[in-house]
Tab-separated table of C-alpha atoms in Angstrom:
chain	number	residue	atom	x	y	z
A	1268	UNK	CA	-5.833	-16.428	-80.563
A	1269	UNK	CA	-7.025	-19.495	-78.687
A	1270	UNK	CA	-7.642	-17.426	-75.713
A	1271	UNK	CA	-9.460	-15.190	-77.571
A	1272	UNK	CA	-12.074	-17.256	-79.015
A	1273	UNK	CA	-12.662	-18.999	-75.712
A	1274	UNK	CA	-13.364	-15.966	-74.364
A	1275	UNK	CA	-15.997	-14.768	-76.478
A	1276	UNK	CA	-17.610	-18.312	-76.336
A	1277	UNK	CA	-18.062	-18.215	-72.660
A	1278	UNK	CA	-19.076	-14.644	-72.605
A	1279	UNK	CA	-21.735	-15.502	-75.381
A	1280	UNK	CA	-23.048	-18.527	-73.498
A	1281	UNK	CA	-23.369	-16.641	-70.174
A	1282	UNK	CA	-25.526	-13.704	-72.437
A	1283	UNK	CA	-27.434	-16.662	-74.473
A	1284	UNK	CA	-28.366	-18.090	-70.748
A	1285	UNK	CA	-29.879	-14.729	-69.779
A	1286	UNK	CA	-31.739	-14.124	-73.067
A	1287	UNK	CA	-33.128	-17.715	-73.355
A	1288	UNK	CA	-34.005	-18.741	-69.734
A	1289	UNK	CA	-37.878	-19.681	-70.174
A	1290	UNK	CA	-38.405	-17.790	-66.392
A	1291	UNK	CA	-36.982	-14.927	-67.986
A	1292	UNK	CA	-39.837	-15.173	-70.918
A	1293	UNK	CA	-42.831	-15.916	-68.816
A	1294	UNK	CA	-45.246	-14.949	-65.712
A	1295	UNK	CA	-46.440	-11.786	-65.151
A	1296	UNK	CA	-44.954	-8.305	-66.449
A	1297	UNK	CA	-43.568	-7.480	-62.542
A	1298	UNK	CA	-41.715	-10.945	-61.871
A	1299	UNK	CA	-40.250	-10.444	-65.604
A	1300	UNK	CA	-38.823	-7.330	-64.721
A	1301	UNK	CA	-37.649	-8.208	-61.384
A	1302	UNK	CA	-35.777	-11.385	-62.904
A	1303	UNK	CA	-34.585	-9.737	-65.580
A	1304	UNK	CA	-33.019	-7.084	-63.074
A	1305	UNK	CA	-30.900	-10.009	-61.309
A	1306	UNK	CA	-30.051	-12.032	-64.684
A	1307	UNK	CA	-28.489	-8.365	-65.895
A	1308	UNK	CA	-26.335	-9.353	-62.670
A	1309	UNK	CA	-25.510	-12.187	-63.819
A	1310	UNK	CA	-24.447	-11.401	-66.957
A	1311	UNK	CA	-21.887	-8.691	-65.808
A	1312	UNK	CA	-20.437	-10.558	-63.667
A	1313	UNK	CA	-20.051	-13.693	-66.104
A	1314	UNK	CA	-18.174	-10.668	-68.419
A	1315	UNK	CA	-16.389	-9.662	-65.381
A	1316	UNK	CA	-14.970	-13.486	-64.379
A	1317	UNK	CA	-14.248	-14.343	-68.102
A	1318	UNK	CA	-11.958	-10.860	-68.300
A	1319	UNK	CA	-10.620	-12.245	-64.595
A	1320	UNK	CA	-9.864	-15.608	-66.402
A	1321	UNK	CA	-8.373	-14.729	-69.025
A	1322	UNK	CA	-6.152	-12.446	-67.533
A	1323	UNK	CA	-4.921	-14.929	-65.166
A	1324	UNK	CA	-4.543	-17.711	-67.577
A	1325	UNK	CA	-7.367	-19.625	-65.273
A	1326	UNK	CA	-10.331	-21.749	-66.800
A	1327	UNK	CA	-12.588	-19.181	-68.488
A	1328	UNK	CA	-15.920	-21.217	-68.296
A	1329	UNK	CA	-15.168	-21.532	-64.512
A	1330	UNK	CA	-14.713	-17.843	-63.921
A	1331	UNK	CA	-17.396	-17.190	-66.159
A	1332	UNK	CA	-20.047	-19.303	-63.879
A	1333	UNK	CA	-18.382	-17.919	-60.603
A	1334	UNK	CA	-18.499	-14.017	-61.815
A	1335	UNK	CA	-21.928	-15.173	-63.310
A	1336	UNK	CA	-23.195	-16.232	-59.421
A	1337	UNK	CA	-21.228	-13.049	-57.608
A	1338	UNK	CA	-23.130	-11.142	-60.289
A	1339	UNK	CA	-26.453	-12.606	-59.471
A	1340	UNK	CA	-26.143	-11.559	-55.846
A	1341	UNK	CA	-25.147	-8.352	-56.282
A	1342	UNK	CA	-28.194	-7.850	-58.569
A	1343	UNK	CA	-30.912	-9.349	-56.074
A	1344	UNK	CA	-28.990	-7.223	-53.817
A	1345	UNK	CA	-29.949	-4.281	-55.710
A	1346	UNK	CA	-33.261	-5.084	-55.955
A	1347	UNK	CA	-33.945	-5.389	-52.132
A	1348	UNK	CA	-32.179	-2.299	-51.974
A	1349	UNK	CA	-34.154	-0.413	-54.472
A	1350	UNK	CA	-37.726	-1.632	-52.971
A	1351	UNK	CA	-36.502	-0.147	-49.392
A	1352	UNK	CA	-35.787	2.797	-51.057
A	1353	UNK	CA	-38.856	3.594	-53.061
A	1354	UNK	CA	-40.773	2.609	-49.650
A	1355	UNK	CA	-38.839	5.242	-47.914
A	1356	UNK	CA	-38.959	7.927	-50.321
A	1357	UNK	CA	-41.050	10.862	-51.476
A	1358	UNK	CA	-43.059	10.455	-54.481
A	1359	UNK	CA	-41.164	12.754	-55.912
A	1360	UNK	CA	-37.718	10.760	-56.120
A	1361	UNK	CA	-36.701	8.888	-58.924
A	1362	UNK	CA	-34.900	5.637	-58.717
A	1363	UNK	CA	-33.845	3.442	-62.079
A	1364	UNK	CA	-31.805	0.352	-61.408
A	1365	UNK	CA	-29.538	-0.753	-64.346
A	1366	UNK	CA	-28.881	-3.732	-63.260
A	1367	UNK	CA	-25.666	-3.107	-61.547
A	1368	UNK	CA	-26.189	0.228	-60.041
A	1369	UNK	CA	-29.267	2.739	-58.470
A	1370	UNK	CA	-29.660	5.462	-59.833
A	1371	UNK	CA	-31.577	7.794	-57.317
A	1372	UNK	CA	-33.033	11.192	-59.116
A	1373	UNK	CA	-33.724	14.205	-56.801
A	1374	UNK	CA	-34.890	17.173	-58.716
A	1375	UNK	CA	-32.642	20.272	-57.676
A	1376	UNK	CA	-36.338	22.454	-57.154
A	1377	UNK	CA	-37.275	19.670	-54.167
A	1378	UNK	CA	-34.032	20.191	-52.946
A	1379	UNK	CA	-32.810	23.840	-53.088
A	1380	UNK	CA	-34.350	27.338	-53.371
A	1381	UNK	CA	-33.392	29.027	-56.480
A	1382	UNK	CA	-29.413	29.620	-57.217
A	1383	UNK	CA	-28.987	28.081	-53.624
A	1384	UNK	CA	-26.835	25.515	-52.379
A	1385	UNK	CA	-28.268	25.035	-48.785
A	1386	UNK	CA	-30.408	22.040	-48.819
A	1387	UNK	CA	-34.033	22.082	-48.002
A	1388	UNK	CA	-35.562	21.447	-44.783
A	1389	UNK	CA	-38.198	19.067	-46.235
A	1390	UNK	CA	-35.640	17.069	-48.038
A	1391	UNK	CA	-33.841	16.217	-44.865
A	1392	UNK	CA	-35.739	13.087	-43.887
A	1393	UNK	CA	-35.833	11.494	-46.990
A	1394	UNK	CA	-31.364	12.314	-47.135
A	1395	UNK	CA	-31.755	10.425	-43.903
A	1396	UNK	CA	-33.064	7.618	-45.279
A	1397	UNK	CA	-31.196	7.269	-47.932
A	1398	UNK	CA	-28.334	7.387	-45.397
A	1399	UNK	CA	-29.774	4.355	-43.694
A	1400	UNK	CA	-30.398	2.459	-46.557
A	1401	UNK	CA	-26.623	2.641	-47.543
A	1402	UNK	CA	-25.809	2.365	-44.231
A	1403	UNK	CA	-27.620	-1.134	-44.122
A	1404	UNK	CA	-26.188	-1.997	-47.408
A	1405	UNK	CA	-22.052	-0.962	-47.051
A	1406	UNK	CA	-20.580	-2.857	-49.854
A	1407	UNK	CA	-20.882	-0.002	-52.260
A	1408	UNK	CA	-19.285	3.427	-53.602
A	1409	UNK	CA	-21.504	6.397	-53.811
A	1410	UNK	CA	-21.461	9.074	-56.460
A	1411	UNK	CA	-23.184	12.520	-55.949
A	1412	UNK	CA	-23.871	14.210	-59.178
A	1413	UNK	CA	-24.901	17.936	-60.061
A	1414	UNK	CA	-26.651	19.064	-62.583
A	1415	UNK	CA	-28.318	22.165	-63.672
A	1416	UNK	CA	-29.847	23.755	-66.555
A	1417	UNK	CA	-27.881	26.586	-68.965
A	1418	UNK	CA	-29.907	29.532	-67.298
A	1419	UNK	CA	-26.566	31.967	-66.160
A	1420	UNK	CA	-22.964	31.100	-67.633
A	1421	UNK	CA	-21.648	27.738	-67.606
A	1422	UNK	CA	-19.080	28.564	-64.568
A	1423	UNK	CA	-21.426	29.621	-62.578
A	1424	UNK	CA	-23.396	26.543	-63.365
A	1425	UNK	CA	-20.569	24.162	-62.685
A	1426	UNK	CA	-19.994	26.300	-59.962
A	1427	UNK	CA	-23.387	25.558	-58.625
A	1428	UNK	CA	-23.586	21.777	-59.585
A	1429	UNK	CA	-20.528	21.394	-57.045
A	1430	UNK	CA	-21.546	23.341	-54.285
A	1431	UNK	CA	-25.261	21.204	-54.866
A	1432	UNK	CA	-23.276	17.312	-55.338
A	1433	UNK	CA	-21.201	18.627	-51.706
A	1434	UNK	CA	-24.023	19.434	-49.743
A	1435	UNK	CA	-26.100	16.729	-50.520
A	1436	UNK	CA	-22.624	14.415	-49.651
A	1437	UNK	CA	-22.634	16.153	-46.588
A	1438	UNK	CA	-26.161	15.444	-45.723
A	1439	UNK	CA	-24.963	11.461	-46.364
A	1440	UNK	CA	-21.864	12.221	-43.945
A	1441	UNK	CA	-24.100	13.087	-41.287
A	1442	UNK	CA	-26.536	10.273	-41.718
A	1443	UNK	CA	-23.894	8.078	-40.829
A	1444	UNK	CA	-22.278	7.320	-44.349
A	1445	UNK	CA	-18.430	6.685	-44.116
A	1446	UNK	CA	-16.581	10.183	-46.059
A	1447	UNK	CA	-14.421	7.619	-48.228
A	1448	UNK	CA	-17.707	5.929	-49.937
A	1449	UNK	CA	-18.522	9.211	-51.196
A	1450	UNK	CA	-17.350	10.802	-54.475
A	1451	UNK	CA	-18.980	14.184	-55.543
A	1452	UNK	CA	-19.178	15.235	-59.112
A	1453	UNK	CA	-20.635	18.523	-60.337
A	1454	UNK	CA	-21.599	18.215	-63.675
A	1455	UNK	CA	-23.116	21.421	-64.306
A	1456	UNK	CA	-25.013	22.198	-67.789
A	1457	UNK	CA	-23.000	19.435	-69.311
A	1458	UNK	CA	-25.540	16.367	-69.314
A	1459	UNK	CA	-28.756	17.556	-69.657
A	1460	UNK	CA	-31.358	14.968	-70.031
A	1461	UNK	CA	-34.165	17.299	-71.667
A	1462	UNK	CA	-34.690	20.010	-74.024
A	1463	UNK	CA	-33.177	23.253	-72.006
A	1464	UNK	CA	-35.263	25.425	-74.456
A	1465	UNK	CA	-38.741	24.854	-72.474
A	1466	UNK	CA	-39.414	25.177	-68.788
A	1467	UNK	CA	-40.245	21.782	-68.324
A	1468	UNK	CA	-37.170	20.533	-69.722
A	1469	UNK	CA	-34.855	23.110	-67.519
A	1470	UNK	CA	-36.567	21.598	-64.494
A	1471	UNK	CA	-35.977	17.942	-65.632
A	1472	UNK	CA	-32.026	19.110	-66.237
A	1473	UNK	CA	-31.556	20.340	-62.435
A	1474	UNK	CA	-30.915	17.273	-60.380
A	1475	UNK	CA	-28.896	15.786	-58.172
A	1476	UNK	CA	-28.178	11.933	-58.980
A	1477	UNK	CA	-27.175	9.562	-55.879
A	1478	UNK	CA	-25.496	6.696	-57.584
A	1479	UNK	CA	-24.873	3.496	-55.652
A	1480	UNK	CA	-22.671	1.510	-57.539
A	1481	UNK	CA	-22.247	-2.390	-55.354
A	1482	UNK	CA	-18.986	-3.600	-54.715
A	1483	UNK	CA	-17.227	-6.808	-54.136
A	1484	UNK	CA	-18.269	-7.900	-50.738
């Protein structure tokens, strides 16, 4: 029980230090976003050290401030990362950062002709340099995702969502991206992230996500 209730009350100072910091709170909307980005870092890793700690029976509030720093990095990390890539990219690209992954949004019309897997020629550069960038940042795991909408049956969708998550991989591969980062995951009509009952929304719900997800140097 004593174990217990340290834990919570380093994991609940480590969140109180994010939520309070007064350079978290003030300057302009950009630099509040960009700090807040890193201090989401921070705050993992703090939850990651003081699960570490407690496992191993070490000081909590120690590997809550070391997981707290590691975390910290690997968010600025992410940021640098995620400014490369939008400088790189086609307008058309999506890219959310949680905090402790990137979350890069291609929509499946940029990238393949209709109930195709063979990925566009005009998409090819900006595959490449996404390649780079993970190239240039290695201490990560890559996830390709597949989605589609619920136009056809769902096995053919899933199908499809596969064949789409393995050629964009393989596009990665030949950029120069080691085969054992790479995971691919079709999802097919099962995550939709719009309304499949309007065009609009069908095109929002074929994608292909790239998710870069930092590792432990």
């Amino acid at each position: 029980m004593k174990r217990f209730t340290l834990s919570i009350f380093a994991i609940s100072a480590v969140a109180l230090t994010a939520c309070t910091d007064p350079a978290y709170v003030t300057g302009s909307a950009e630099d509040r976003d960009e700090y807040r980005k890193t201090k989401q870092g921070g705050v993992i890793g703090g939850l990651v050290g003081t699960a570490v700690a407690a496992a191993t029976d070490t000081n909590l509030v120690a590997g809550a401030v070391i997981g707290a720093g590691v975390g910290a990095l690997i968010g600025n990390d992410l940021d640098k990362q995620e400014a490369e890539l939008r400088k790189e990219l086609d307008g058309g690209i999506s890219i959310e950062n949680t905090g402790d992954r990137l979350i890069v949004v291609m929509p499946q019309d940029l990238l393949f002709a209709s109930d195709s897997a063979v990925v566009s020629a005009s998409l090819s550069d900006d595959l490449a340099a996404v390649a780079r960038n993970l190239q240039k940042y290695p201490s990560s795991t890559v996830q390709v995702l597949g989605h589609t909408d619920n136009t056809g049956s769902a096995a053919h969708n899933q199908q499809l969502s596969e064949q789409r998550a393995n050629s964009v991989a393989d596009k990665l591969m030949e950029g120069g991206v080691a085969f054992e980062r790479i995971q691919t995951i079709g999802r097919g009509e099962d995550q939709p992230v719009a309304s499949n009952l309007s065009e609009e929304g069908k095109a929002q719900n074929r994608r292909v996500e790239i998710v870069i997800l930092p590792t432990e140097a």
